[in-house]
Coordinates of C-alpha atoms in Angstrom, one line a residue:
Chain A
X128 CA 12.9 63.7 67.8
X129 CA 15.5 61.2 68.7
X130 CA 13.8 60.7 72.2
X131 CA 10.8 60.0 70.2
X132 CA 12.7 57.8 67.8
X133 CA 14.3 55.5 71.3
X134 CA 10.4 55.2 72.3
X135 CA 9.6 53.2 69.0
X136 CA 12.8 51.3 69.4
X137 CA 12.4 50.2 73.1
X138 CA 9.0 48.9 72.0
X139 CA 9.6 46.9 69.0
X140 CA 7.2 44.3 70.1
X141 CA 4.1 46.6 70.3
X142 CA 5.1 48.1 67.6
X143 CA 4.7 45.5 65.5
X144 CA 1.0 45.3 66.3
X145 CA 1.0 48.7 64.8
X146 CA 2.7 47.8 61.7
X147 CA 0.7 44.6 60.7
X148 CA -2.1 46.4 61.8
X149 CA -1.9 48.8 59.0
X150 CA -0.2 46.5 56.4
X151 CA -3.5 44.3 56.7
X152 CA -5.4 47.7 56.3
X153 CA -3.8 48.4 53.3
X154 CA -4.2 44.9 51.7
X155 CA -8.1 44.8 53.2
X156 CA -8.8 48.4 51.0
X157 CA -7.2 46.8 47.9
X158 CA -8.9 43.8 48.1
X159 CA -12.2 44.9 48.6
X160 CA -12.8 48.1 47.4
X161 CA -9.9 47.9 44.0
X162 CA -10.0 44.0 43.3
X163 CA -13.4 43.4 44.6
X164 CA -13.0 40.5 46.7
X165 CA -11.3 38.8 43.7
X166 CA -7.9 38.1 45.6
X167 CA -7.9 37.7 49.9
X168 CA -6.2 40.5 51.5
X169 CA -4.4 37.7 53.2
X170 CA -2.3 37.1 50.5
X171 CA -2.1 40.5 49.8
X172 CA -0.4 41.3 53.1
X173 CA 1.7 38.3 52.9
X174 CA 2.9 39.0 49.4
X175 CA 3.1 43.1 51.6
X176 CA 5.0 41.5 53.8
X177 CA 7.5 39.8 51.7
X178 CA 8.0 42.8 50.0
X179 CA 8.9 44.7 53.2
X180 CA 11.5 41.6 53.6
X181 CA 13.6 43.1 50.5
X182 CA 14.0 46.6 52.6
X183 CA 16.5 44.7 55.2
X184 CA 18.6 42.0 55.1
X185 CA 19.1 38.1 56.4
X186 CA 16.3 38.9 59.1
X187 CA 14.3 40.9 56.4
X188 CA 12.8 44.3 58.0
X189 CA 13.7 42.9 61.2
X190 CA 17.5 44.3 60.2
X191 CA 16.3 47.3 60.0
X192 CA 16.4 48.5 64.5
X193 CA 12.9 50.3 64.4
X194 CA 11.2 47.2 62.9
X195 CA 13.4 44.5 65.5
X196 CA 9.9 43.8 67.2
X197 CA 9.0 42.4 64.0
X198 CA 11.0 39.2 64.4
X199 CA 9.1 38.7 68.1
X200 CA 5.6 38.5 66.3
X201 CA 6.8 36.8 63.2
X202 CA 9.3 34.4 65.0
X203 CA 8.3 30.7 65.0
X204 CA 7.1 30.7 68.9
X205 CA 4.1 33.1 68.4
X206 CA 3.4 31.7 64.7
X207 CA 3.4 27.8 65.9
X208 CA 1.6 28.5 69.4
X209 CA -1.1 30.4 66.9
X210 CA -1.5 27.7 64.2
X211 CA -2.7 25.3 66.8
X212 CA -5.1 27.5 68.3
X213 CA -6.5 27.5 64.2
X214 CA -7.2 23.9 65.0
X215 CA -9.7 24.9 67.2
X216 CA -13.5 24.0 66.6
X217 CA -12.2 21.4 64.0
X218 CA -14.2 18.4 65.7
X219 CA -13.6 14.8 64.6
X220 CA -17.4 14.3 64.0
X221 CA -17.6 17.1 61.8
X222 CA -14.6 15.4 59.2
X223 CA -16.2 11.8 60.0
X224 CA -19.5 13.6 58.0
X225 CA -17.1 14.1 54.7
X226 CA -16.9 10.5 54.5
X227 CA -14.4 8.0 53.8
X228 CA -13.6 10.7 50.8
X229 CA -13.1 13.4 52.5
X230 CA -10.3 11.5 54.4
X231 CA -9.3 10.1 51.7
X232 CA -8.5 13.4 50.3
X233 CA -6.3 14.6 53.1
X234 CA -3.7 12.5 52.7
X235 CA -3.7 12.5 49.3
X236 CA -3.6 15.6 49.3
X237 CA -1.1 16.4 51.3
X238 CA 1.4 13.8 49.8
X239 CA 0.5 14.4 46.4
X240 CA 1.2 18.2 47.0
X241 CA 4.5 17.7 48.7
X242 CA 5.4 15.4 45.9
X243 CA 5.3 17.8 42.9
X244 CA 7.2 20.2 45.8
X245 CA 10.0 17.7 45.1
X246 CA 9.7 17.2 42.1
X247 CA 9.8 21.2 40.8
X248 CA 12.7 21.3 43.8
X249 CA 15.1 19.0 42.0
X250 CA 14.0 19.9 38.6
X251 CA 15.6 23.6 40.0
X252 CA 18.7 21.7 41.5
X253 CA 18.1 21.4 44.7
X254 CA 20.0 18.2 46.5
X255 CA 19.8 18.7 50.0
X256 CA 16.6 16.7 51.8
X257 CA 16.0 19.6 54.0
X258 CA 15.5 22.2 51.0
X259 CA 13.3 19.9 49.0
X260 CA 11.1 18.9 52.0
X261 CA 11.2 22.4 52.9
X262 CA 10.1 23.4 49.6
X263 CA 7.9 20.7 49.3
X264 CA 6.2 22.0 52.2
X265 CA 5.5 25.1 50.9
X266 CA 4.1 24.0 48.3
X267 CA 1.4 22.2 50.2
X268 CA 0.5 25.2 52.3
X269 CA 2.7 28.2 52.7
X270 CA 2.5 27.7 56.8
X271 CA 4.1 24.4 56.6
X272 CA 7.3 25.2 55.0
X273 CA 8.7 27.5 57.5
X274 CA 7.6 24.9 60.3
X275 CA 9.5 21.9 58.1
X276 CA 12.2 24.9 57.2
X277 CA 12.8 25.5 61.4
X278 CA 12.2 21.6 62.2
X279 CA 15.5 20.5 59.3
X280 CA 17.3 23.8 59.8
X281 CA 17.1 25.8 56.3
X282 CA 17.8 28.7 55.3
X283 CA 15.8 31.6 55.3
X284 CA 16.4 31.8 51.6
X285 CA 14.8 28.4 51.0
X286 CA 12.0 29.5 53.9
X287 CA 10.9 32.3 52.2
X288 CA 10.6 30.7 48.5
X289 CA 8.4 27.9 50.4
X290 CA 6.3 30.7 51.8
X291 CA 6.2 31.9 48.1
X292 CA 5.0 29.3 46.4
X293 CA 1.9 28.6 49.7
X294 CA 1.4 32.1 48.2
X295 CA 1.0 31.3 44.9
X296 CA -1.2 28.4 45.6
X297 CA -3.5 31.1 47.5
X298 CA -4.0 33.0 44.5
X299 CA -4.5 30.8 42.3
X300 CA -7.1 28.8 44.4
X301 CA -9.0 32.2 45.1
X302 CA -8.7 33.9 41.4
X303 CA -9.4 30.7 39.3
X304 CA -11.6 28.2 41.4
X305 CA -14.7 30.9 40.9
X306 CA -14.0 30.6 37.0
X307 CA -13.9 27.0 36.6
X308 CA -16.3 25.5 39.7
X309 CA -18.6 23.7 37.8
X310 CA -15.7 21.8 35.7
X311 CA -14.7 21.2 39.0
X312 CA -18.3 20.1 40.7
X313 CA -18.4 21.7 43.8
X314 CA -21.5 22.2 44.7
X315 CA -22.3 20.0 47.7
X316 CA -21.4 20.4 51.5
X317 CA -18.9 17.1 51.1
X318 CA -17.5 18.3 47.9
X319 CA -15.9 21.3 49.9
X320 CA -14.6 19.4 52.2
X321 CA -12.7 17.6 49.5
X322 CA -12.0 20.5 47.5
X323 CA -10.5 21.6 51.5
X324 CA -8.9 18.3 52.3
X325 CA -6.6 18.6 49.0
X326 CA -6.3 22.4 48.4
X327 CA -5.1 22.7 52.1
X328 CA -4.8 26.3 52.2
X329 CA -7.7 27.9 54.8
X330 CA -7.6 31.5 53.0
X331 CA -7.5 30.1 49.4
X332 CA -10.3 27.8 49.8
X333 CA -12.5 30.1 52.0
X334 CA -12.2 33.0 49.8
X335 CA -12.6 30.6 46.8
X336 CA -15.9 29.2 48.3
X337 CA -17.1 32.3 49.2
X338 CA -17.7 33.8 46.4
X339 CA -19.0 30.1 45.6
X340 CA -21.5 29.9 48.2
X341 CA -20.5 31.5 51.2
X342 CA -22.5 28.6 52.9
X343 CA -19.8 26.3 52.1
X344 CA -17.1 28.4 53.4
X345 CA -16.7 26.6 56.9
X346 CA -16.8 22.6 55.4
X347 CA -13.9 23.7 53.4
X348 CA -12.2 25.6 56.1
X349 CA -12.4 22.3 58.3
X350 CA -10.8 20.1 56.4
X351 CA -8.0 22.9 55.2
X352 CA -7.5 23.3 58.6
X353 CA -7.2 19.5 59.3
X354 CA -5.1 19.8 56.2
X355 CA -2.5 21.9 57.8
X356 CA -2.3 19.8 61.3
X357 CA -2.0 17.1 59.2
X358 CA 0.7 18.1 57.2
X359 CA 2.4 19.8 60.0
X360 CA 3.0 16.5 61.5
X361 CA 3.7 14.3 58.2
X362 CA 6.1 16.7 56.1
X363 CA 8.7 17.4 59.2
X364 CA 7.9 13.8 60.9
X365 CA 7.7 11.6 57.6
X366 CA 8.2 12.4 54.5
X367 CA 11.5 14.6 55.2
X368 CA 12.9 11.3 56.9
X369 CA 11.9 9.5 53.8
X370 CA 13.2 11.7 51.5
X371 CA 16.8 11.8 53.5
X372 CA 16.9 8.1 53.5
X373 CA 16.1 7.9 49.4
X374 CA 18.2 10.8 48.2
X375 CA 21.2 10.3 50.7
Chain B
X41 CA -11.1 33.2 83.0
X42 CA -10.2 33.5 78.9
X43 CA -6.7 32.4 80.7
X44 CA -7.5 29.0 81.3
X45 CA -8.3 28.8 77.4
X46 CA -5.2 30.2 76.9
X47 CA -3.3 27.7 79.1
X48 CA -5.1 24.6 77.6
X49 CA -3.5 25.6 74.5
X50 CA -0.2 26.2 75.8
X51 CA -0.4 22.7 77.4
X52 CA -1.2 21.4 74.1
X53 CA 1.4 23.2 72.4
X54 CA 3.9 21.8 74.6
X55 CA 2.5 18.3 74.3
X56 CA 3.1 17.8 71.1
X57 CA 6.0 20.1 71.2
X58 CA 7.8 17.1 73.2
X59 CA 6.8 14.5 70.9
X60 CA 8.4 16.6 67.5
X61 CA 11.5 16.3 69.8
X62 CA 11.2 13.0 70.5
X63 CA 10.6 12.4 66.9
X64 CA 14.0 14.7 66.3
X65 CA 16.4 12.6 68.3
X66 CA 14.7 9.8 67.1
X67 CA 15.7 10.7 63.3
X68 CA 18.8 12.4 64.6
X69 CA 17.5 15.5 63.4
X70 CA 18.1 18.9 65.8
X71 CA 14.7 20.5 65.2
X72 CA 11.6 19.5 65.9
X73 CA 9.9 17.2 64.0
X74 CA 6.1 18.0 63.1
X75 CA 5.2 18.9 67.1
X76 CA 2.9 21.6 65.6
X77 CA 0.8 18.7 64.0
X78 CA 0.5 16.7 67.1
X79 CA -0.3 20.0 68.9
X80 CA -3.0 20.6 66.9
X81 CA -4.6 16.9 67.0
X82 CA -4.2 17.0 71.1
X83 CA -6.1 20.4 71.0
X84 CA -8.4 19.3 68.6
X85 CA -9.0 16.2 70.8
X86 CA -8.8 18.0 74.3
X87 CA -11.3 20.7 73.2
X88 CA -13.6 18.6 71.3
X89 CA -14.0 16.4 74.6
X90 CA -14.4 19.1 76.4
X91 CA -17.2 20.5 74.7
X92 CA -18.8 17.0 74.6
X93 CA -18.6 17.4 78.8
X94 CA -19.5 20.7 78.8
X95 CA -16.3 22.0 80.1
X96 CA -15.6 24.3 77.6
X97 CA -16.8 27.4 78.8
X98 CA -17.7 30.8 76.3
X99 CA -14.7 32.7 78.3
X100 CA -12.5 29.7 77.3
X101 CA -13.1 29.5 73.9
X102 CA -12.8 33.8 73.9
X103 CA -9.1 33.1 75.0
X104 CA -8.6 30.6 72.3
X105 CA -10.2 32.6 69.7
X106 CA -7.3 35.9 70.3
X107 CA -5.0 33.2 69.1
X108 CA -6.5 32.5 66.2
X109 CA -7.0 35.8 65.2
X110 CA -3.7 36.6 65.2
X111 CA -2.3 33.7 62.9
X112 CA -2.8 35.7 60.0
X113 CA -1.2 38.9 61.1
X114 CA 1.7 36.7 62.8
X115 CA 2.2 35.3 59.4
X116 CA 2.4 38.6 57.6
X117 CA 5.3 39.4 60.2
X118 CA 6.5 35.7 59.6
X119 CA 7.0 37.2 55.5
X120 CA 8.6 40.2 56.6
X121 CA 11.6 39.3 58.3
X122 CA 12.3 36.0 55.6
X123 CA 15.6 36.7 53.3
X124 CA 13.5 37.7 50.6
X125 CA 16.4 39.7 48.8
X126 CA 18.8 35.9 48.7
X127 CA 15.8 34.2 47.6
X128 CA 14.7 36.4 44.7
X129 CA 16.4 34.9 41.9
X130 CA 15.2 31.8 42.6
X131 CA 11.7 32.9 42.7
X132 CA 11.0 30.7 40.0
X133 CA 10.5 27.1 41.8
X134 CA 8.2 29.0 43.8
X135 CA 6.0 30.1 40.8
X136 CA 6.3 26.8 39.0
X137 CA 5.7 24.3 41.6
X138 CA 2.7 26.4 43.0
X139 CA 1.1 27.0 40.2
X140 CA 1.7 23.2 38.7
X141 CA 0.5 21.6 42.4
X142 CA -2.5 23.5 42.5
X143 CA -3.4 23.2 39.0
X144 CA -3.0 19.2 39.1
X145 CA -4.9 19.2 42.6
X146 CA -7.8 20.9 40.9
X147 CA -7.9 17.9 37.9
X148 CA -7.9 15.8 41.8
X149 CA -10.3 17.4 43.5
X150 CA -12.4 16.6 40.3
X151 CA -11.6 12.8 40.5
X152 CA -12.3 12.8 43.6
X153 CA -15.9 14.4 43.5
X154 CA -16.8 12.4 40.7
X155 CA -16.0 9.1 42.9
X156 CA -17.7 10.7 45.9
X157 CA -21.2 11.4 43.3
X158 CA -21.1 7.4 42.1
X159 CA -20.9 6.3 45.7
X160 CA -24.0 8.2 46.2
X161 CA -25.8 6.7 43.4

């Protein structure tokens, strides 16, 4: 038993593979066969995989020796080296098609987000520039608040609560945009891409449009995915520098 | 060779990887500063001029594609090993400034359709 036990714990890395493997087989049964599509498995597993995070300590489940290999897969080398592989197939011509809206949207998007990010953060007490940005950054797409979190040096605390409220944005965008999409008006190829361009987050907005029209799915997930390159680069490289220079 | 897909993106990673720590010292900040952004415009430059040339092979694009598929399940691990149990009682500004953002983007997204129908006649 114990020799068995030192297998799993010399191969932390590959099991890890295992583990997500079957956390996103969990979430997938829920969310199709219990919720019926109604909420992404993605943020199921995410919301899993939070969860799991209680179990341990300051390194989550990673504390825990069996689960080390977690830290490997989830650490910010493999995560940032994957986001820009997202980017992928995102082709200028296709988000010069959107029009000057579509653009448009991007940017407002992205710094009207990160604004009512500060906003909430201060309302909660928050001083420091790194925890608001941080936070901020979440709230414009949960990927982008640990990559400002790393980039200004926060705490995993403040990390995960950014990753939280990306989360919360998912569910939201998936549960209610079906409910309310003609209030809304999208109907139209370029009204995805706005409804991408300021939602932001690629697996609110594609689950969202799918049960839309499932036609839509990929002019949304273009400009949500130029969302988060865009934001990637203006949250760490821009607005946090801002933000230190008003609030210090 | 999916490698060479691979390696393009590892060379594009890097690339802007350099310029988030230019950025850093720059701000006299230790991190680095939004190198996964400029990562992702070089790739999406690099690739998209390679497929314009014809460069961009189906083996190429295979190697880019593993990536991909395992943001998602590298973000679920990403979750799991956060400080969840320090962060709990404070779960509130996560809730709140979600749900507010993305409740006022929606009233923006239909603003912005709405302009986007009248500039179409």
């Amino acid at each position: 038993m114990d020799a068995v036990f030192q297998m799993f714990l010399k191969n932390g890395f590959v099991l890890s593979f295992l583990m997500v493997g079957i956390i996103m087989l969990i979430t997938q049964f829920i969310s199709q066969k219990i919720l019926r599509n109604k909420i992404p498995g993605v943020a199921l597993a995410i919301a899993l995989g939070l969860v799991l995070a209680s179990f341990g300590g300051k390194t989550g489940i990673a504390d825990i020796p069996i689960f080390s290999g977690m830290a490997l897969l989830g650490g910010s080398m493999l995560r940032d080296f994957a986001i820009v592989s997202t980017a992928y197939g995102a082709s200028m011509i296709e988000i010069k098609k959107a029009g000057w809206v579509g653009f448009v949207s991007l940017f407002v998007g992205v710094f009207f987000n990160f604004i009512v990010g500060v906003i909430f953060a201060i309302i909660f007490g928050y001083s420091d520039p790194g925890d608001i940005a941080t936070l901020a950054s979440g709230t414009c797409t949960f990927i982008v608040g640990p990559i400002t979190g790393n980039a200004v040096g926060a705490s995993s605390e403040i990390i995960t609560l950014s990753i939280a409220a990306g989360v919360m944005k998912v569910l939201i965008v998936s549960v209610v945009t079906p409910l309310i999409r003609s209030m809304v008006g999208i109907e139209s190829k370029t009204s995805a891409m706005v409804f991408g361009g300021v939602m932001g987050t690629v697996s609110g907005v594609s689950a969202a449009l799918a049960s839309i029209n499932p036609k839509l799915v990929p002019y949304g997930a273009l400009t949500a995915t130029f969302y988060t390159g865009i934001a990637a680069i203006l949250c760490p490289s821009v607005f946090y520098p801002l933000l230190k220079w008003i609030l210090v | 060779m999916k490698i060479y897909g691979v390696a393009i993106l590892a060379a594009c990673y890097f690339a802007g990887l350099i310029i988030g720590e230019l950025l850093g010292s720059l701000f006299g900040v230790k991190g680095n500063l939004g190198g996964v952004g400029f990562a992702m415009l070089f790739f999406i430059l690099l690739t998209d001029w390679m497929n314009k040339k014809n460069l961009m092979t189906e083996d190429y694009a295979a190697g880019i594609s593993f990536w991909t598929s395992l943001y998602i399940p590298i973000v679920i691990a990403m979750a799991s090993i956060q400080n969840v149990n320090a962060a709990i009682n404070s779960g509130a500004v996560a809730i709140a400034s979600g749900l507010v953002a993305t409740v006022l983007s929606f009233a923006l997204i239909r603003f912005l359709i709405s302009m986007l129908k009248e500039e179409g006649g």
